[in-house]
Amino acid sequence: LPWTWASPVELELHYGAAGKSIGFDGLNNPEKVGQDSTISFKTAVWFWMKNSNCHSAITSGQGFGGTIKAINSMECNGGNSGEVSSRVNYYKKICSQLGVAPGANVSC
């Protein structure tokens, strides 16, 4: 299996489910996400809208911290506070570069 970084659970939950939703065999051909820009973009939108609750975190006022919790909930329960800090700092840096406010609730 060339995808040594992805467990069978990740393949099924993410690539398999995304593939079923957007029309490619993500379970058997997960590399398509990195090879085909259309599939890559569709997969990103699928993850944001359907799988991770990121969209609802933002639209319900949970802020960037809600997206961290939606994607990596274990980090928000003290599992890796360094990762949370790194994500928040990176987010704030990008917001600054874009000239936009990061909003409330930037951490979980």
CSV table of N, CA and C in Angstrom, one decimal, residues 12 26 39 95 104:
chain,number,residue,atom,x,y,z
A,12,GLU,N,-11.1,4.6,4.2
A,12,GLU,CA,-12.5,4.3,4.1
A,12,GLU,C,-13.4,5.6,4.4
A,26,GLY,N,-12.2,6.4,-4.6
A,26,GLY,CA,-11.2,6.9,-3.6
A,26,GLY,C,-10.6,5.9,-2.7
A,39,ILE,N,-10.6,16.6,-9.0
A,39,ILE,CA,-10.9,15.7,-7.9
A,39,ILE,C,-10.4,16.3,-6.6
A,95,CYS,N,-4.5,35.6,8.3
A,95,CYS,CA,-5.5,36.6,8.4
A,95,CYS,C,-4.8,38.0,8.4
A,104,ALA,N,-13.7,35.9,16.5
A,104,ALA,CA,-13.7,35.4,17.8
A,104,ALA,C,-13.5,33.9,17.8
